[in-house]
Short mmCIF file of C-alpha atoms in Angstrom, two decimals:
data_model
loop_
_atom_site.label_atom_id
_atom_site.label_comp_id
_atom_site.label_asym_id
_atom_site.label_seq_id
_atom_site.Cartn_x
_atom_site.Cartn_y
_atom_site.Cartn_z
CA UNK A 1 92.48 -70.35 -30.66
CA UNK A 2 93.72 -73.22 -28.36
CA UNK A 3 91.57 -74.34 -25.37
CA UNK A 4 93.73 -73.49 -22.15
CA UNK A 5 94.16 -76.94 -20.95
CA UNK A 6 95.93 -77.12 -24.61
CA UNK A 7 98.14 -74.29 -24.27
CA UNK A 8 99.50 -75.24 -20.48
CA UNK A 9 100.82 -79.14 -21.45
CA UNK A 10 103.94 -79.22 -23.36
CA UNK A 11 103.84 -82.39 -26.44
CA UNK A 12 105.47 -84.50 -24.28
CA UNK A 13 103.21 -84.41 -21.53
CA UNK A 14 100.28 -85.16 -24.20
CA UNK A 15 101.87 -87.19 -25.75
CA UNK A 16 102.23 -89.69 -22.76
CA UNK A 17 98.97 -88.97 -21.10
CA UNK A 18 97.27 -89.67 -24.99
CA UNK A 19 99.24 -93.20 -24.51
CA UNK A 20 98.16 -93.85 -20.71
CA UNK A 21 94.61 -92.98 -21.82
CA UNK A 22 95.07 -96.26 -24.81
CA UNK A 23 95.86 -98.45 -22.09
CA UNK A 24 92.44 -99.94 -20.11
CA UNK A 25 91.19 -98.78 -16.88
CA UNK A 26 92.02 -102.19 -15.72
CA UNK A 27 95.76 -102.06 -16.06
CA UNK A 28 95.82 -98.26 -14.59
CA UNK A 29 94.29 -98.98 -12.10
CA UNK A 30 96.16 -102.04 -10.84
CA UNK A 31 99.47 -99.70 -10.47
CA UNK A 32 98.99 -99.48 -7.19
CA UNK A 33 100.14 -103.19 -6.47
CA UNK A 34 103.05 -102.69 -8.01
CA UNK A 35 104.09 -99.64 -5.88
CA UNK A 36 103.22 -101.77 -2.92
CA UNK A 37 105.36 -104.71 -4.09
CA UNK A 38 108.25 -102.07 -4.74
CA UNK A 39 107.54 -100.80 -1.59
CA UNK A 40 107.22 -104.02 0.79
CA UNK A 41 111.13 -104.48 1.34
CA UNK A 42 111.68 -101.07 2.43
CA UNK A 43 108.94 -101.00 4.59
CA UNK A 44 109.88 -104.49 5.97
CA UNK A 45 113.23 -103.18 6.86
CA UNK A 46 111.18 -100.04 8.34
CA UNK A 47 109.34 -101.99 10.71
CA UNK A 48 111.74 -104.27 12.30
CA UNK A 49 114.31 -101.80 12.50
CA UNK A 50 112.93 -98.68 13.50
CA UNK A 51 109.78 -99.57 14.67
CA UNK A 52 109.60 -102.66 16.18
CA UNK A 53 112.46 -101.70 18.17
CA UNK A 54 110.31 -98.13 19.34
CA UNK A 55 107.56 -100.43 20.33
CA UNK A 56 110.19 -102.98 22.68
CA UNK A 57 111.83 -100.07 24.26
CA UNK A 58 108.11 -98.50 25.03
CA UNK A 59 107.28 -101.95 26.80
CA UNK A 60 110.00 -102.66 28.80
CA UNK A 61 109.97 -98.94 30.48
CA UNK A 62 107.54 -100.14 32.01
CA UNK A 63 109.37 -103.16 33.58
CA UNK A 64 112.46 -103.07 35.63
CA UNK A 65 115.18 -105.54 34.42
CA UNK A 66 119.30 -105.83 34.91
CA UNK A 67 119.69 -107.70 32.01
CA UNK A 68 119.77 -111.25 33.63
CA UNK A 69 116.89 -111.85 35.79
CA UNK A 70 113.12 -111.82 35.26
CA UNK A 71 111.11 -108.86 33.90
CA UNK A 72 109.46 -107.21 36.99
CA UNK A 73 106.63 -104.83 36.23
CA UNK A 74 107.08 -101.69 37.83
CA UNK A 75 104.36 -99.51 35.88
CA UNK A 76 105.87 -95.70 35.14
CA UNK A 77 108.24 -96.06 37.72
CA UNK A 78 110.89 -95.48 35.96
CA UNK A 79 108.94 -92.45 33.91
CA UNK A 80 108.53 -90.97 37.07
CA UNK A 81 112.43 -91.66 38.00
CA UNK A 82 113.05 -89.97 34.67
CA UNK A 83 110.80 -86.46 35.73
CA UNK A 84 112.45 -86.37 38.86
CA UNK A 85 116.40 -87.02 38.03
CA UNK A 86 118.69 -83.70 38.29
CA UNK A 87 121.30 -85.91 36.25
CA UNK A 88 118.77 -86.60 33.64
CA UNK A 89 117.43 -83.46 33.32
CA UNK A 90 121.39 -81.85 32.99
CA UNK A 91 122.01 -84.34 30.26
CA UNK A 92 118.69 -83.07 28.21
CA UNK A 93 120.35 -79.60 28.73
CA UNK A 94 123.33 -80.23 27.57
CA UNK A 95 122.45 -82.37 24.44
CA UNK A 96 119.90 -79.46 23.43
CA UNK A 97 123.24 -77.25 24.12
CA UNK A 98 125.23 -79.50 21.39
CA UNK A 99 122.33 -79.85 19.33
CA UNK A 100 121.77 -76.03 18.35
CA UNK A 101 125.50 -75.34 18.84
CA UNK A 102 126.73 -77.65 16.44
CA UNK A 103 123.80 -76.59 13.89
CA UNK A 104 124.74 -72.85 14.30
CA UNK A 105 128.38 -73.89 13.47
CA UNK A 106 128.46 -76.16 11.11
CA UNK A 107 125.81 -74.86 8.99
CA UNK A 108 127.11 -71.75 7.60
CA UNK A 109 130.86 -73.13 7.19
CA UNK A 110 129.76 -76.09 5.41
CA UNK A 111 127.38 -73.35 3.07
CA UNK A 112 130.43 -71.84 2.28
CA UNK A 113 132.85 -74.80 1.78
CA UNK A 114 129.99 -76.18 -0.55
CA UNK A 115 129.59 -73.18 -2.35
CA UNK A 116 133.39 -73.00 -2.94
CA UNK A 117 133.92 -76.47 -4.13
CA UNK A 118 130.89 -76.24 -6.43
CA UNK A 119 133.25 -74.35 -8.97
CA UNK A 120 134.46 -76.28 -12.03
CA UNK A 121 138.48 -75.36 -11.23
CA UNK A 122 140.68 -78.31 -10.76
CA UNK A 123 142.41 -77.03 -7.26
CA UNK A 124 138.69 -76.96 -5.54
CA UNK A 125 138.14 -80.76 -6.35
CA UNK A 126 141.72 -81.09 -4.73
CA UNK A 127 140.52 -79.41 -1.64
CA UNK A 128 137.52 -81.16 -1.83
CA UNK A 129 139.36 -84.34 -1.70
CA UNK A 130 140.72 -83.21 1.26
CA UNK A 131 137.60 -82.18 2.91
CA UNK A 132 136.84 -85.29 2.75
CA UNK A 133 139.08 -87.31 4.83
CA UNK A 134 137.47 -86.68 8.30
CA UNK A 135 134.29 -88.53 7.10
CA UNK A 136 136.29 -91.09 5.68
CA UNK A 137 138.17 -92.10 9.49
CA UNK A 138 136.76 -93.79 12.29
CA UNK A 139 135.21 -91.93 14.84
CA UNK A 140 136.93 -93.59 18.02
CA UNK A 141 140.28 -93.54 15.81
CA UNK A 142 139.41 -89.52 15.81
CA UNK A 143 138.60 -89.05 19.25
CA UNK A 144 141.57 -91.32 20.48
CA UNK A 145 143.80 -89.07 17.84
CA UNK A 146 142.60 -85.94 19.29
CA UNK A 147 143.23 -87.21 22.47
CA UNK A 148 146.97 -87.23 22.03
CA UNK A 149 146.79 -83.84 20.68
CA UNK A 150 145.02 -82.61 23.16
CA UNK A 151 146.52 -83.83 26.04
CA UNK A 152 147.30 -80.96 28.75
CA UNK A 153 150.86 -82.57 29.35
CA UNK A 154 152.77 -84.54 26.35
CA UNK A 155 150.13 -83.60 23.81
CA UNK A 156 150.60 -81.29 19.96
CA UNK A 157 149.13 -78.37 21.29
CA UNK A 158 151.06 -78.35 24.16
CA UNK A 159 154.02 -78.75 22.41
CA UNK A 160 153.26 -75.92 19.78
CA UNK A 161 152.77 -73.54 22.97
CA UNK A 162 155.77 -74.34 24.47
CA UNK A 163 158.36 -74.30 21.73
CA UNK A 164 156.63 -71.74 18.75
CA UNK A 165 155.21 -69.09 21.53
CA UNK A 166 151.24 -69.83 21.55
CA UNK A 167 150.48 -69.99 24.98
CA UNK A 168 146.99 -69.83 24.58
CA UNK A 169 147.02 -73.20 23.45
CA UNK A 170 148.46 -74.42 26.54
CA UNK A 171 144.61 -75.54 28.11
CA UNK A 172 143.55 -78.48 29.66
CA UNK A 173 140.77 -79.09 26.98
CA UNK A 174 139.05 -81.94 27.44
CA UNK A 175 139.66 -81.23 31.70
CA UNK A 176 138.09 -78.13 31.79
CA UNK A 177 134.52 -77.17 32.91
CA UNK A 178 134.43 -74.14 30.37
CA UNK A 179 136.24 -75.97 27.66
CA UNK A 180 135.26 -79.12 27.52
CA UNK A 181 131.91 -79.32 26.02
CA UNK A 182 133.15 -76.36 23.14
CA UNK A 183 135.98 -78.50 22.49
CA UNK A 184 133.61 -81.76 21.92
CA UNK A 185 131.31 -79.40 19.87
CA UNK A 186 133.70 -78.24 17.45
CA UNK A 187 135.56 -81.52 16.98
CA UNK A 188 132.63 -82.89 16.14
CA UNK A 189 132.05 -80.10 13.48
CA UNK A 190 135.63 -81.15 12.07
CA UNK A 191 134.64 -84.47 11.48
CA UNK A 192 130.51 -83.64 9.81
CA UNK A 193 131.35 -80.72 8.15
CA UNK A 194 132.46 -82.25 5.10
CA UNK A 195 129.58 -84.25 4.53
CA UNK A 196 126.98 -81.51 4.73
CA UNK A 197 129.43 -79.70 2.46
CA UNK A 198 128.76 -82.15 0.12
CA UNK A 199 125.01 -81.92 0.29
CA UNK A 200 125.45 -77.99 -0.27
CA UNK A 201 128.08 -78.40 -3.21
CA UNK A 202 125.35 -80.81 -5.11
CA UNK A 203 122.47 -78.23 -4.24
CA UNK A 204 124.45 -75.24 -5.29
CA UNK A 205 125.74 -77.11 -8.95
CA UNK A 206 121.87 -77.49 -9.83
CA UNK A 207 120.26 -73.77 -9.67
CA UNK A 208 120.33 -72.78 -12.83
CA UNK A 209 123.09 -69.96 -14.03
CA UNK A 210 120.73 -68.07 -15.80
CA UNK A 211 119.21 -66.71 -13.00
CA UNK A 212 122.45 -65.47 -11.72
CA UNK A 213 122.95 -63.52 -15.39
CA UNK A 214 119.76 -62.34 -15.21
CA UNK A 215 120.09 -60.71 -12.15
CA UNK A 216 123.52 -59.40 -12.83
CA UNK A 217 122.40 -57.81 -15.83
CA UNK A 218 119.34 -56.38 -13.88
CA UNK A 219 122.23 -54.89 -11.22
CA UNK A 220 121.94 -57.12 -8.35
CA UNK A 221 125.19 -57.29 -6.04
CA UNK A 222 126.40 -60.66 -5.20
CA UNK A 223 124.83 -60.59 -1.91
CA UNK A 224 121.22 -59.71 -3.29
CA UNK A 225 122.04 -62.96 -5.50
CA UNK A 226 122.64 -64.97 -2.62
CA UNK A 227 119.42 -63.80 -0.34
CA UNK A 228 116.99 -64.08 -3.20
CA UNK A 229 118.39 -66.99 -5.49
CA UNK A 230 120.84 -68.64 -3.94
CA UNK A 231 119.36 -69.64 -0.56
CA UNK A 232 115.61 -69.74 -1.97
CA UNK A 233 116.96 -72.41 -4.21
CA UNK A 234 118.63 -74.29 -1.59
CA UNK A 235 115.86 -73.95 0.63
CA UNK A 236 115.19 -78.07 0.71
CA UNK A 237 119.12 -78.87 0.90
CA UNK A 238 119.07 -76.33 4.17
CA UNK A 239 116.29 -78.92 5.69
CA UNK A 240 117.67 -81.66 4.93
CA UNK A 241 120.71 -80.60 6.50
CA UNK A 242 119.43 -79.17 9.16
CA UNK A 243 117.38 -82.29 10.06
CA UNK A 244 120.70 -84.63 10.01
CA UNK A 245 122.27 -82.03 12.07
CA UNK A 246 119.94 -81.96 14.36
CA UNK A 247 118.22 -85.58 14.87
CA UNK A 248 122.05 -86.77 14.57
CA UNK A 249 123.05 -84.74 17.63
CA UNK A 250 120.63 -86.10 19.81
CA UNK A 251 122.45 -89.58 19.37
CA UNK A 252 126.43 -87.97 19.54
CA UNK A 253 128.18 -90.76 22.08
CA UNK A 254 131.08 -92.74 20.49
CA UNK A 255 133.22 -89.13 20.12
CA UNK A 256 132.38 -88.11 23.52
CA UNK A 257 132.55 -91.72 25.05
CA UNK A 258 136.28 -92.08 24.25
CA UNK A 259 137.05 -88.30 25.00
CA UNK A 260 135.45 -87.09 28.28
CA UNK A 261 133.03 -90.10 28.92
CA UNK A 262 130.69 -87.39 30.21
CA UNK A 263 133.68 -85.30 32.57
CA UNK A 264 134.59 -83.32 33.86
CA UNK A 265 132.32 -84.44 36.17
CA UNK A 266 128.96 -84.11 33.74
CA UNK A 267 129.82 -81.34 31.95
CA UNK A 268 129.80 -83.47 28.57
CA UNK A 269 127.44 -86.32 29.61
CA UNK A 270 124.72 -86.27 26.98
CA UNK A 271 121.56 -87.78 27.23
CA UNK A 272 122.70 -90.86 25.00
CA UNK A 273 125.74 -91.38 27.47
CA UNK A 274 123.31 -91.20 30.07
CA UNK A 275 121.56 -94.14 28.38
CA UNK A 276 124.69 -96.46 28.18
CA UNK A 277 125.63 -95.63 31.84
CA UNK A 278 122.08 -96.48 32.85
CA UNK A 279 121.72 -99.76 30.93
CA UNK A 280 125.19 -101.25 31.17
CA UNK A 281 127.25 -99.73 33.94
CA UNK A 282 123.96 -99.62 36.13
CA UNK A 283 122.38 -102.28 34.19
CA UNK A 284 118.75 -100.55 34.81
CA UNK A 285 117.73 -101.47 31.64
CA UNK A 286 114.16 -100.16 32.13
CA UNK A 287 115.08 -96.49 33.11
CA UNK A 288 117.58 -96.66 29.81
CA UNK A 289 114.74 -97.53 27.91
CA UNK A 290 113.21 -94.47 28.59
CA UNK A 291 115.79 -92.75 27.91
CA UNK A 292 115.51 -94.32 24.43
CA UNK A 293 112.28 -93.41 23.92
CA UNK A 294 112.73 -89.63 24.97
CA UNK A 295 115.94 -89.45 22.63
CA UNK A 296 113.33 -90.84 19.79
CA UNK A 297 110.38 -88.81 20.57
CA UNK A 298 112.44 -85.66 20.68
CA UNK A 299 114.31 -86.65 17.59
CA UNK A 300 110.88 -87.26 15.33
CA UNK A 301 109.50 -83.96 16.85
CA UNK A 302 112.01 -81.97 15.62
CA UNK A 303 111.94 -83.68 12.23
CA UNK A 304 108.14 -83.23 11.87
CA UNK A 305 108.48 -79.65 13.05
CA UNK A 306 111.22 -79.25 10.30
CA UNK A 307 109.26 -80.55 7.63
CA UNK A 308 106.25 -78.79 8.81
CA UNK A 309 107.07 -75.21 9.22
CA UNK A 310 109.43 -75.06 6.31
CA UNK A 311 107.29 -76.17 3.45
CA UNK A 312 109.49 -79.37 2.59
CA UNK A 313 106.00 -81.65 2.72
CA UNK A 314 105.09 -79.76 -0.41
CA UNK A 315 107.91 -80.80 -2.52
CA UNK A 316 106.85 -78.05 -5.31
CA UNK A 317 109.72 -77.90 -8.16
CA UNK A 318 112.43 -74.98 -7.39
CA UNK A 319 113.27 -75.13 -11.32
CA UNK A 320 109.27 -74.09 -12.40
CA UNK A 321 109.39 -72.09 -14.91
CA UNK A 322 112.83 -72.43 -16.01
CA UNK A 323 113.68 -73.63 -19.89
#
């Protein structure tokens, strides 16, 4: 009768812990300095990049400076300008707006678009090809594209509604109070989708097809399959995705810089415009900074909160159990 602890490791696993245990203490336990070593560049690049930059902007919103003269302390002035700005507190709103917006829309389209172009048929890597090509342009090149077809006047649309009968296109998009911020929103789904369609088409290709022919044979309909295999086994892909969406809306400016620059009046003006207005059309480079630092607190809160509440810390195998 085998021992239990005999049963549960495969050879392979014994087989390399049996050759781990030959090598001395001293040399196991001196791993740890190489992981360090192979860490140190990455965390170098960490540091002056991410954080050292967090700590700067921290400082000087503390300080009022245009950019040319002397650093002036000013304490939390400029947090208390912050707490008590109606144009501050409108561009929170609306970035929170775009935030969730574009996460309810592009989320299930690029689901489905992944799901579609997971399939081995030649025509779906065609269309996948052509998925593609938004993420491959230049985002002011896009917005200054869209422009022209979206102009009111001389603009595509406008031609297509005068001469081929679609008068609903005829709209002032980008001029509009009601439009303007939906038509930002879904242009910039146009140009993302195809990347988290990517990440969905990689995550789909690796649950295993047995557990789609098991469940067919056991009478499942294609949409049981997709509630309890399909989406269980995506379930990290979905954060991941999720989190890009989300921390990468908070920082959405070149698109709506060349479109709207914040208009009409601030219907589109995101908190990141808000920041470039206040530090270099104001030059109040100590009320942008906190700006910065509210746009990076709110983006590693909703990370954290990601990761917390969805079980993605755990990073437990989806494929257990599976031969």
């Amino acid at each position: 009768m085998l021992g239990k602890s005999e049963y549960s490791l495969p050879p392979s696993i014994k087989k390399r812990n049996s050759r781990r245990g030959d090598l001395p203490k001293k040399v196991v336990g001196s791993y740890w300095k190489a992981d360090l070593v192979g860490l140190m560049p990455t965390m170098a690049l960490y540091v002056f990049l991410v954080l050292l930059p967090i700590v700067i902007a921290g400082l000087l919103s503390l300080y009022s400076w245009n950019g040319v003269g002397s650093l002036r302390f000013s304490g939390f002035a400029n947090w208390d300008a912050f707490f008590h700005d109606p144009i501050a507190a409108h561009s929170l709103e609306v970035t929170i707006v775009l935030a969730l917006v574009s996460w309810a829309i592009q989320t299930p389209i690029s689901m489905a678009l992944g799901f579609f172009i997971a399939g081995k048929q030649r025509y779906r890597t065609v269309y996948a090809a052509l998925y593609l090509l938004p993420l491959l342009l230049s985002t002011v090149g896009i917005g200054l594209v869209w422009q022209a077809l979206l102009d009111p006047n001389f603009g595509g649309l406008a031609w297509l509604a005068q001469n081929a009968g679609l008068s609903f296109l005829q709209q002032n998009w980008l001029g509009s109070n009601s439009l303007a911020l939906w038509t930002i929103i879904v242009l910039i789904a146009w140009q993302f989708i195809p990347f988290h369609t990517l990440l969905y088409q990689m995550g789909r290709r690796q649950v295993p097809n047995v557990l789609y022919e098991a469940a067919s044979i056991d009478g499942a309909t294609k949409w049981k399959q997709f509630v309890h295999i399909t989406l269980p086994q995506l379930r990290y892909t979905i954060v991941v995705s999720s989190t890009l969406m989300l921390v990468g809306s908070l920082t959405y400016f070149d698109m709506i810089y060349v479109l709207t620059d914040g208009g009409p009046g601030d219907t589109t003006r995101v908190l990141s415009l808000d920041m470039y207005q206040a530090a270099f059309v104001a030059n109040t480079f100590g009320y942008a900074s906190v700006l910065a630092v509210v746009l990076g607190v709110i983006g590693v809160v909703v990370a954290l909160l990601l990761v917390r509440f969805t079980g993605f810390s755990s990073l437990s195998s989806q494929r257990e159990g599976i031969a």
